[in-house]
Tab-separated table of C-alpha atoms and ligand atoms in Angstrom:
chain	number	residue	atom	x	y	z
A	24	MET	CA	0.000	0.000	0.000
A	25	ALA	CA	1.326	3.391	-0.978
A	26	LYS	CA	2.411	5.502	1.962
A	27	THR	CA	2.826	9.182	2.593
A	28	ILE	CA	6.299	10.151	3.759
A	29	TYR	CA	7.130	13.531	5.219
A	30	ILE	CA	10.729	14.674	5.157
A	31	ALA	CA	11.423	17.784	7.203
A	32	GLY	CA	14.678	19.417	6.118
A	33	LEU	CA	15.537	19.094	2.445
A	34	GLY	CA	19.266	19.497	2.944
A	35	LEU	CA	21.975	17.130	1.769
A	36	ILE	CA	20.709	14.263	3.934
A	37	GLY	CA	16.941	14.823	3.661
A	38	ALA	CA	16.944	15.352	-0.110
A	39	SER	CA	19.274	12.383	-0.709
A	40	MET	CA	16.937	10.231	1.385
A	41	ALA	CA	13.978	11.400	-0.693
A	42	LEU	CA	15.788	10.263	-3.849
A	43	GLY	CA	16.634	6.901	-2.275
A	44	ILE	CA	13.040	6.346	-1.130
A	45	LYS	CA	11.692	7.200	-4.594
A	46	ARG	CA	14.084	4.703	-6.159
A	47	ASP	CA	12.372	1.692	-4.544
A	48	HIS	CA	8.954	3.238	-3.850
A	49	PRO	CA	7.991	5.415	-6.795
A	50	ASP	CA	4.332	5.139	-5.733
A	51	TYR	CA	4.884	6.692	-2.293
A	52	GLU	CA	3.984	10.331	-1.929
A	53	ILE	CA	6.831	12.364	-0.479
A	54	LEU	CA	6.025	15.620	1.236
A	55	GLY	CA	8.826	18.011	2.079
A	56	TYR	CA	9.327	20.811	4.554
A	57	ASN	CA	12.106	23.313	4.146
A	58	ARG	CA	12.627	26.695	5.699
A	59	SER	CA	14.266	28.307	2.703
A	60	GLN	CA	12.640	28.394	-0.694
A	61	ALA	CA	15.778	27.491	-2.652
A	62	SER	CA	15.920	23.839	-1.498
A	63	ARG	CA	12.120	23.505	-1.736
A	64	ASP	CA	12.235	24.630	-5.361
A	65	ILE	CA	15.123	22.312	-6.261
A	66	ALA	CA	13.473	19.323	-4.564
A	67	LEU	CA	10.196	19.925	-6.418
A	68	LYS	CA	11.819	20.656	-9.756
A	69	GLU	CA	14.028	17.568	-9.600
A	70	GLY	CA	11.080	15.376	-8.621
A	71	MET	CA	12.611	14.442	-5.230
A	72	ILE	CA	9.343	15.344	-3.509
A	73	ASP	CA	5.744	15.716	-4.612
A	74	ARG	CA	4.645	18.668	-2.469
A	75	ALA	CA	6.480	21.241	-0.387
A	76	THR	CA	5.734	23.523	2.525
A	77	ASP	CA	7.471	26.059	4.749
A	78	ASP	CA	4.982	25.419	7.533
A	79	PHE	CA	6.216	22.322	9.369
A	80	ALA	CA	2.961	21.579	11.202
A	81	SER	CA	0.789	21.643	8.085
A	82	PHE	CA	1.914	18.328	6.506
A	83	ALA	CA	2.636	16.350	9.685
A	84	PRO	CA	-0.948	15.018	10.136
A	85	LEU	CA	-0.895	13.573	6.594
A	86	ALA	CA	2.156	11.363	7.066
A	87	ASP	CA	2.580	7.649	7.753
A	88	ILE	CA	6.284	8.210	8.375
A	89	ILE	CA	7.986	11.470	9.341
A	90	ILE	CA	11.749	11.885	8.998
A	91	LEU	CA	13.368	14.889	10.621
A	92	SER	CA	16.575	15.737	8.812
A	93	LEU	CA	17.518	18.961	10.498
A	94	PRO	CA	20.170	20.277	12.881
A	95	ILE	CA	19.961	18.488	16.230
A	96	LYS	CA	18.470	21.451	18.106
A	97	GLN	CA	15.765	21.912	15.479
A	98	THR	CA	15.061	18.177	15.434
A	99	ILE	CA	14.345	18.333	19.154
A	100	ALA	CA	12.174	21.447	18.735
A	101	PHE	CA	10.112	19.681	16.057
A	102	ILE	CA	9.733	16.524	18.185
A	103	LYS	CA	8.261	18.783	20.864
A	104	GLU	CA	5.955	20.357	18.301
A	105	LEU	CA	4.863	16.954	16.943
A	106	ALA	CA	3.735	15.980	20.447
A	107	ASN	CA	1.010	18.622	20.198
A	108	LEU	CA	-0.197	17.840	16.690
A	109	ASP	CA	-2.994	15.567	15.619
A	110	LEU	CA	-0.919	12.886	13.899
A	111	LYS	CA	-1.994	9.655	12.199
A	112	GLU	CA	-2.437	6.745	14.606
A	113	GLY	CA	0.815	4.753	14.843
A	114	VAL	CA	2.825	7.187	12.714
A	115	ILE	CA	6.572	6.482	12.722
A	116	ILE	CA	8.832	9.414	13.548
A	117	SER	CA	12.549	9.129	12.857
A	118	ASP	CA	15.481	11.479	12.384
A	119	ALA	CA	18.977	11.736	10.917
A	120	GLY	CA	20.899	13.564	13.651
A	121	SER	CA	24.591	12.819	14.083
A	122	THR	CA	24.251	12.416	17.856
A	123	LYS	CA	21.535	10.288	19.319
A	124	SER	CA	21.071	10.478	23.097
A	125	ALA	CA	19.743	14.036	23.213
A	126	ILE	CA	17.249	13.331	20.433
A	127	VAL	CA	16.112	9.941	21.762
A	128	ASP	CA	15.748	11.399	25.276
A	129	ALA	CA	13.624	14.235	23.893
A	130	ALA	CA	11.436	11.776	21.970
A	131	GLU	CA	10.981	9.598	25.055
A	132	GLN	CA	10.093	12.670	27.071
A	133	TYR	CA	7.684	14.405	24.692
A	134	LEU	CA	6.142	11.525	22.755
A	135	ALA	CA	5.596	8.966	25.520
A	136	GLY	CA	1.929	8.063	25.939
A	137	LYS	CA	0.987	9.218	22.421
A	138	SER	CA	-0.005	6.774	19.708
A	139	VAL	CA	3.194	7.341	17.795
A	140	ARG	CA	6.317	5.265	17.266
A	141	PHE	CA	9.829	6.660	17.281
A	142	VAL	CA	13.194	5.341	16.246
A	143	GLY	CA	16.359	7.409	16.328
A	144	ALA	CA	18.604	7.048	13.300
A	145	HIS	CA	21.945	8.202	11.984
A	146	PRO	CA	22.808	7.607	8.361
A	147	MET	CA	26.588	7.521	8.456
A	148	ALA	CA	27.295	9.172	5.153
A	149	GLY	CA	27.626	12.745	4.153
A	150	SER	CA	30.039	15.395	3.111
A	151	HIS	CA	30.817	19.035	3.692
A	152	LYS	CA	28.224	19.938	1.056
A	153	THR	CA	24.821	21.220	2.114
A	154	GLY	CA	21.390	21.785	0.655
A	155	ALA	CA	19.126	19.919	-1.769
A	156	ALA	CA	21.351	20.961	-4.675
A	157	SER	CA	23.984	18.502	-3.385
A	158	ALA	CA	21.536	15.585	-3.065
A	159	ASP	CA	22.823	12.258	-4.340
A	160	VAL	CA	20.819	9.059	-4.671
A	161	ASN	CA	23.997	7.051	-4.037
A	162	LEU	CA	25.090	8.988	-0.940
A	163	PHE	CA	24.238	6.130	1.420
A	164	GLU	CA	25.414	3.278	-0.802
A	165	ASN	CA	27.095	0.699	1.472
A	166	ALA	CA	27.195	3.152	4.372
A	167	TYR	CA	26.050	2.180	7.838
A	168	TYR	CA	22.545	3.384	8.611
A	169	ILE	CA	22.343	3.226	12.368
A	170	PHE	CA	19.090	2.803	14.268
A	171	THR	CA	18.993	3.470	17.998
A	172	PRO	CA	15.807	1.759	19.198
A	173	SER	CA	14.219	2.834	22.455
A	174	ARG	CA	10.967	2.277	24.340
A	175	LEU	CA	8.970	4.033	21.619
A	176	THR	CA	10.302	1.683	18.946
A	177	SER	CA	7.514	-0.881	19.054
A	178	PRO	CA	7.851	-4.208	17.221
A	179	GLY	CA	7.654	-3.870	13.459
A	180	THR	CA	8.912	-0.275	13.413
A	181	LEU	CA	12.407	-1.146	12.270
A	182	GLU	CA	11.141	-3.492	9.562
A	183	GLU	CA	8.928	-0.717	8.185
A	184	MET	CA	11.835	1.723	8.205
A	185	LYS	CA	14.159	-0.741	6.500
A	186	ASP	CA	11.559	-1.383	3.830
A	187	LEU	CA	11.060	2.360	3.322
A	188	LEU	CA	14.796	2.938	3.012
A	189	SER	CA	15.719	-0.110	0.941
A	190	GLY	CA	16.542	2.098	-2.065
A	191	LEU	CA	19.341	3.800	-0.120
A	192	HIS	CA	21.360	0.562	-0.401
A	193	ALA	CA	22.707	1.234	3.057
A	194	ARG	CA	23.753	-1.260	5.716
A	195	PHE	CA	21.275	-1.172	8.578
A	196	ILE	CA	22.555	-1.715	12.077
A	197	GLU	CA	21.111	-1.250	15.569
A	198	ILE	CA	22.908	0.124	18.593
A	199	ASP	CA	21.999	1.769	21.881
A	200	ALA	CA	21.870	5.583	21.595
A	201	LYS	CA	24.388	6.216	24.388
A	202	GLU	CA	26.821	3.689	22.992
A	203	HIS	CA	26.411	5.297	19.557
A	204	ASP	CA	27.429	8.645	21.026
A	205	ARG	CA	30.424	7.158	22.827
A	206	VAL	CA	31.677	5.383	19.722
A	207	THR	CA	31.165	8.331	17.393
A	208	SER	CA	32.830	10.696	19.877
A	209	GLN	CA	36.000	8.653	19.453
A	210	ILE	CA	35.983	7.950	15.727
A	211	SER	CA	34.233	11.035	14.409
A	212	HIS	CA	33.666	13.944	16.789
A	213	PHE	CA	37.086	14.000	18.414
A	214	PRO	CA	38.951	13.618	15.083
A	215	HIS	CA	37.087	16.704	13.850
A	216	ILE	CA	38.316	18.645	16.857
A	217	LEU	CA	41.861	17.463	16.202
A	218	ALA	CA	41.729	18.305	12.489
A	219	SER	CA	40.467	21.810	13.143
A	220	SER	CA	42.985	22.424	15.965
A	221	LEU	CA	45.836	21.276	13.757
A	222	MET	CA	44.629	23.505	10.944
A	223	GLU	CA	44.371	26.478	13.265
A	224	GLN	CA	47.774	25.840	14.823
A	225	THR	CA	49.346	25.588	11.373
A	226	ALA	CA	47.671	28.741	10.091
A	227	ILE	CA	48.998	30.723	13.050
A	228	TYR	CA	52.447	29.169	12.689
A	229	ALA	CA	52.486	29.963	8.975
A	230	GLN	CA	52.161	33.672	9.742
A	231	GLU	CA	55.755	33.542	11.004
A	232	HIS	CA	56.921	30.627	8.870
A	233	GLU	CA	55.531	31.255	5.444
A	234	MET	CA	56.988	28.062	3.911
A	235	ALA	CA	54.669	25.975	6.121
A	236	ARG	CA	51.852	26.649	3.662
A	237	ARG	CA	53.896	25.562	0.677
A	238	PHE	CA	55.399	22.430	2.186
A	239	ALA	CA	52.129	21.077	3.564
A	240	ALA	CA	51.573	17.924	1.509
A	241	GLY	CA	49.752	14.584	1.500
A	242	GLY	CA	50.034	13.728	5.187
A	243	PHE	CA	48.894	17.157	6.260
A	244	ARG	CA	46.088	17.099	3.742
A	245	ASP	CA	44.858	13.698	4.970
A	246	MET	CA	44.950	14.886	8.583
A	247	THR	CA	43.039	18.113	7.937
A	248	ARG	CA	40.548	17.246	5.186
A	249	ILE	CA	37.649	17.199	7.635
A	250	ALA	CA	38.507	20.692	8.905
A	251	GLU	CA	36.467	21.855	5.894
A	252	SER	CA	33.261	20.508	7.428
A	253	GLU	CA	30.224	22.667	8.017
A	254	PRO	CA	30.796	24.642	11.277
A	255	GLY	CA	27.132	24.844	12.319
A	256	MET	CA	26.655	21.098	12.170
A	257	TRP	CA	29.797	20.407	14.155
A	258	THR	CA	28.970	22.982	16.791
A	259	SER	CA	25.651	21.272	17.438
A	260	ILE	CA	27.285	17.840	17.461
A	261	LEU	CA	29.792	18.867	20.142
A	262	LEU	CA	27.151	20.604	22.223
A	263	SER	CA	24.875	17.581	22.158
A	264	ASN	CA	27.563	15.080	23.165
A	265	ARG	CA	29.577	17.080	25.658
A	266	GLU	CA	30.479	14.598	28.340
A	267	THR	CA	31.850	11.855	26.131
A	268	ILE	CA	33.783	14.305	23.963
A	269	LEU	CA	35.357	15.998	26.998
A	270	ASP	CA	36.385	12.566	28.193
A	271	ARG	CA	38.120	11.873	24.849
A	272	ILE	CA	39.911	15.241	25.020
A	273	GLU	CA	41.256	14.516	28.513
A	274	ASP	CA	42.371	11.051	27.468
A	275	PHE	CA	44.181	12.487	24.465
A	276	LYS	CA	45.979	15.114	26.522
A	277	GLU	CA	47.482	12.279	28.546
A	278	ARG	CA	48.636	10.552	25.368
A	279	LEU	CA	50.268	13.705	24.081
A	280	ASP	CA	52.007	14.170	27.437
A	281	GLU	CA	53.251	10.609	27.330
A	282	ILE	CA	54.842	10.879	23.908
A	283	GLY	CA	56.133	14.334	24.855
A	284	GLN	CA	57.917	12.829	27.855
A	285	ALA	CA	59.385	10.017	25.751
A	286	ILE	CA	60.775	12.583	23.322
A	287	SER	CA	62.158	14.713	26.105
A	288	LYS	CA	63.852	11.663	27.705
A	289	GLY	CA	65.130	10.554	24.300
A	290	ASP	CA	63.505	7.152	24.876
A	291	GLU	CA	64.035	5.619	21.454
A	292	ASN	CA	62.244	2.366	22.306
A	293	GLN	CA	59.130	4.051	23.540
A	294	ILE	CA	58.968	6.312	20.505
A	295	TRP	CA	59.477	3.396	18.125
A	296	ASN	CA	56.786	1.394	19.890
A	297	PHE	CA	54.446	4.358	19.766
A	298	PHE	CA	54.663	4.482	15.966
A	299	ASN	CA	54.795	0.756	15.474
A	300	GLN	CA	51.727	0.033	17.574
A	301	ALA	CA	49.713	2.683	15.773
A	302	ARG	CA	50.813	1.304	12.433
A	303	GLU	CA	49.778	-2.233	13.353
A	304	GLN	CA	46.500	-1.070	14.831
A	305	ARG	CA	45.637	0.945	11.737
A	306	GLN	CA	46.479	-1.907	9.414
A	307	ALA	CA	44.145	-4.159	11.381
A	308	MET	CA	41.246	-1.706	11.200
A	309	GLU	CA	38.265	-1.719	8.882
A	310	ILE	CA	39.299	1.586	7.302
A	311	HIS	CA	41.626	-0.400	5.104
A	312	LYS	CA	38.539	-1.551	3.342
A	313	ARG	CA	36.741	0.746	0.938
A	314	GLY	CA	34.853	3.517	2.714
A	315	GLY	CA	35.279	1.614	5.955
A	316	VAL	CA	32.404	-0.620	4.999
A	317	ASP	CA	32.927	-2.747	1.975
A	318	SER	CA	36.035	-4.680	1.176
A	319	SER	CA	37.874	-3.858	-2.008
A	320	TYR	CA	41.035	-5.075	-3.632
A	321	ASP	CA	43.628	-2.389	-4.163
A	322	LEU	CA	46.533	-2.173	-6.484
A	323	TYR	CA	49.114	0.609	-6.524
A	324	VAL	CA	51.061	1.523	-9.624
A	325	ASP	CA	54.111	3.704	-9.385
A	326	VAL	CA	53.573	5.901	-12.412
A	327	PRO	CA	55.812	8.648	-13.745
A	328	ASP	CA	54.352	12.092	-14.231
A	329	GLU	CA	54.027	11.776	-17.988
A	330	GLU	CA	51.300	12.597	-20.407
A	331	ASP	CA	48.680	9.898	-21.039
A	332	VAL	CA	50.160	7.433	-18.551
A	333	ILE	CA	46.842	6.939	-16.784
A	334	LEU	CA	44.981	6.563	-20.049
A	335	ARG	CA	47.476	3.909	-21.072
A	336	ILE	CA	46.831	1.898	-17.922
A	337	LEU	CA	43.083	2.259	-18.211
A	338	GLU	CA	43.296	1.117	-21.811
A	339	LEU	CA	45.080	-2.034	-20.618
A	340	LEU	CA	42.304	-2.618	-18.104
A	341	ARG	CA	39.485	-2.216	-20.607
A	342	GLY	CA	36.823	-4.789	-19.724
A	343	THR	CA	37.851	-5.094	-16.063
A	344	SER	CA	35.427	-3.374	-13.720
A	345	LEU	CA	37.041	-0.859	-11.405
A	346	VAL	CA	35.339	0.428	-8.291
A	347	ASN	CA	37.633	3.347	-7.671
A	348	ILE	CA	40.642	5.114	-9.015
A	349	HIS	CA	42.727	7.590	-7.109
A	350	ILE	CA	45.936	9.500	-7.688
A	351	ASN	CA	47.976	10.058	-4.554
A	352	GLU	CA	49.869	13.178	-5.554
A	353	GLU	CA	52.656	13.871	-3.121
A	354	ASN	CA	54.425	17.060	-4.027
A	355	ARG	CA	57.851	15.544	-3.663
A	356	GLU	CA	60.078	15.653	-6.669
A	357	ASP	CA	61.724	12.340	-6.068
A	358	ILE	CA	58.729	10.067	-5.998
A	359	HIS	CA	56.432	8.989	-8.741
A	360	GLY	CA	52.715	9.496	-8.502
A	361	ILE	CA	51.055	6.500	-6.987
A	362	LEU	CA	47.989	5.458	-8.896
A	363	GLN	CA	45.595	3.506	-6.711
A	364	ILE	CA	43.040	1.325	-8.476
A	365	SER	CA	40.407	-0.621	-6.547
A	366	PHE	CA	38.599	-3.712	-7.759
A	367	LYS	CA	35.587	-5.564	-6.444
A	368	ASN	CA	37.126	-9.010	-6.386
A	369	ALA	CA	40.450	-10.822	-6.248
A	370	GLN	CA	40.215	-12.146	-9.819
A	371	ASP	CA	39.914	-8.668	-11.316
A	372	LEU	CA	42.808	-7.517	-9.176
A	373	GLU	CA	45.003	-10.408	-10.276
A	374	ARG	CA	44.121	-9.890	-13.892
A	375	ALA	CA	44.968	-6.190	-13.672
A	376	GLU	CA	48.250	-6.868	-11.905
A	377	HIS	CA	49.199	-9.304	-14.622
A	378	LEU	CA	48.217	-6.961	-17.471
A	379	ILE	CA	50.117	-4.002	-16.079
A	380	THR	CA	53.309	-5.877	-15.206
A	381	GLU	CA	53.308	-7.668	-18.583
A	382	ASN	CA	52.780	-4.556	-20.647
A	383	THR	CA	54.627	-1.826	-18.756
A	384	ASP	CA	57.736	-1.447	-16.660
A	385	TYR	CA	55.900	0.287	-13.828
A	386	THR	CA	56.167	-1.101	-10.331
A	387	VAL	CA	52.902	-2.657	-9.178
A	388	VAL	CA	52.172	-3.215	-5.502
A	389	VAL	CA	49.174	-5.171	-4.242
A	390	LYS	CA	47.938	-4.482	-0.710
B	4	NAD	P1	22.007	20.686	5.502
B	4	NAD	O1	22.590	21.968	5.984
B	4	NAD	O2	22.266	20.266	4.094
B	4	NAD	O3	20.440	20.719	5.749
B	4	NAD	C1	19.887	21.118	6.964
B	4	NAD	C2	18.413	21.402	6.770
B	4	NAD	O4	17.890	21.928	7.986
B	4	NAD	C3	18.151	22.438	5.699
B	4	NAD	O5	17.037	22.006	4.992
B	4	NAD	C4	17.826	23.707	6.497
B	4	NAD	O6	16.949	24.556	5.809
B	4	NAD	C5	17.189	23.142	7.714
B	4	NAD	N1	17.283	24.006	8.896
B	4	NAD	C6	18.424	24.429	9.492
B	4	NAD	N2	18.115	25.177	10.572
B	4	NAD	C7	16.768	25.218	10.654
B	4	NAD	C8	15.861	25.828	11.548
B	4	NAD	N3	16.276	26.540	12.597
B	4	NAD	N4	14.537	25.665	11.314
B	4	NAD	C9	14.101	24.922	10.276
B	4	NAD	N5	14.929	24.313	9.389
B	4	NAD	C10	16.235	24.472	9.587
B	4	NAD	O7	22.461	19.589	6.532
B	4	NAD	P2	22.441	17.996	6.433
B	4	NAD	O8	23.827	17.564	6.153
B	4	NAD	O9	21.345	17.553	5.552
B	4	NAD	O10	22.151	17.612	7.963
B	4	NAD	C11	20.867	17.267	8.454
B	4	NAD	C12	21.006	16.381	9.677
B	4	NAD	O11	21.714	15.203	9.276
B	4	NAD	C13	21.814	16.996	10.815
B	4	NAD	O12	21.217	16.636	12.031
B	4	NAD	C14	23.159	16.326	10.712
B	4	NAD	O13	23.738	16.195	12.001
B	4	NAD	C15	22.798	14.974	10.148
B	4	NAD	N6	23.859	14.311	9.389
B	4	NAD	C16	24.666	15.008	8.543
B	4	NAD	C17	25.684	14.339	7.872
B	4	NAD	C18	26.611	15.095	6.932
B	4	NAD	O14	27.759	14.702	6.748
B	4	NAD	N7	26.160	16.162	6.314
B	4	NAD	C19	25.843	12.972	8.026
B	4	NAD	C20	24.966	12.281	8.847
B	4	NAD	C21	23.974	12.954	9.542
């Protein structure tokens, strides 16, 4: 039976979800709320939604499922507002917020006793882009889509949500809201703090040491990429997960002190172990798989910086399906560009390795 879905917030996440829902459920009616007209117009024009409003309360009573895809503070404000609206019996309310406890607590507080269901959710995909103009039907492909069930998540709710979101091609997973916030504080929130601090420290340093800007290369770029994230979103993430993040900061200070002391004592062993342990731990982690979620088979080709070299390799690989191709450009004169090509399976990887080594004199490394 066709359902009516209401997505509040037609930003990157909300509009991408609309596209994903339409992919598997073209018969569902999707209603959209957005504060600004620009994203409403894009979402309507591109057929992401069927009807749009700037009055949040007006469409809520029509919906079988409501998804709030707004900043955390606004998500909570709308949950409060939903508690006072005349909603459909058994409507499912969900969200997309990057932290979960504050939102789930608010839902449990305001929606308890009403004939509504609620399940907190965090689609773990995104980028620094914002607005419906950046929407992408493949944004959630293979990404974890986390549900944080609570008392208001009655039986059947998750199944309905998974069916609704099947077109996202995401990987659904369930976890307790508090545990979600602890885990993400370590692997997402705290790294953002570090990246931005490092960026800020370097910018200040570069005022006195101008060459710092020019010499900053691959390692620095990898460490600071996420410092380009949207400031408003990250402010609300930190403010809605304060305790766990402060705990991670304190823990890290101790680590910095420890390595600082080893350096000051000239303790070669300790310093070596520090690097070696981190190297081993990183190699054992899931991030060595594509996007942290799906395994891929990677091959590295040491290519010279010459015209058409990449085209030549791709020509050799005609007929082999690649999942990704990446050029690791280090701005060091003495090393060749490393071309990284990822394949879906071991056979394709082997075939490519064979073709490249047979037909070129480039060094090929398989990892
Ligand atoms: P976005 O900036 O692209 O969209 C945010 C939407 O919220 C816009 O439609 C905007 O008009 C609306 N909005 C903002 N303030 C509002 C207010 N005061 N009143 C009414 N509407 C308001 O952001 P996004 O990336 O789509 O993020 C939406 C949610 O998804 C956030 O909770 C974010 O934490 C979460 N999220 C983001 C990412 C990511 O990487 N972008 C990933 C996972 C989850």
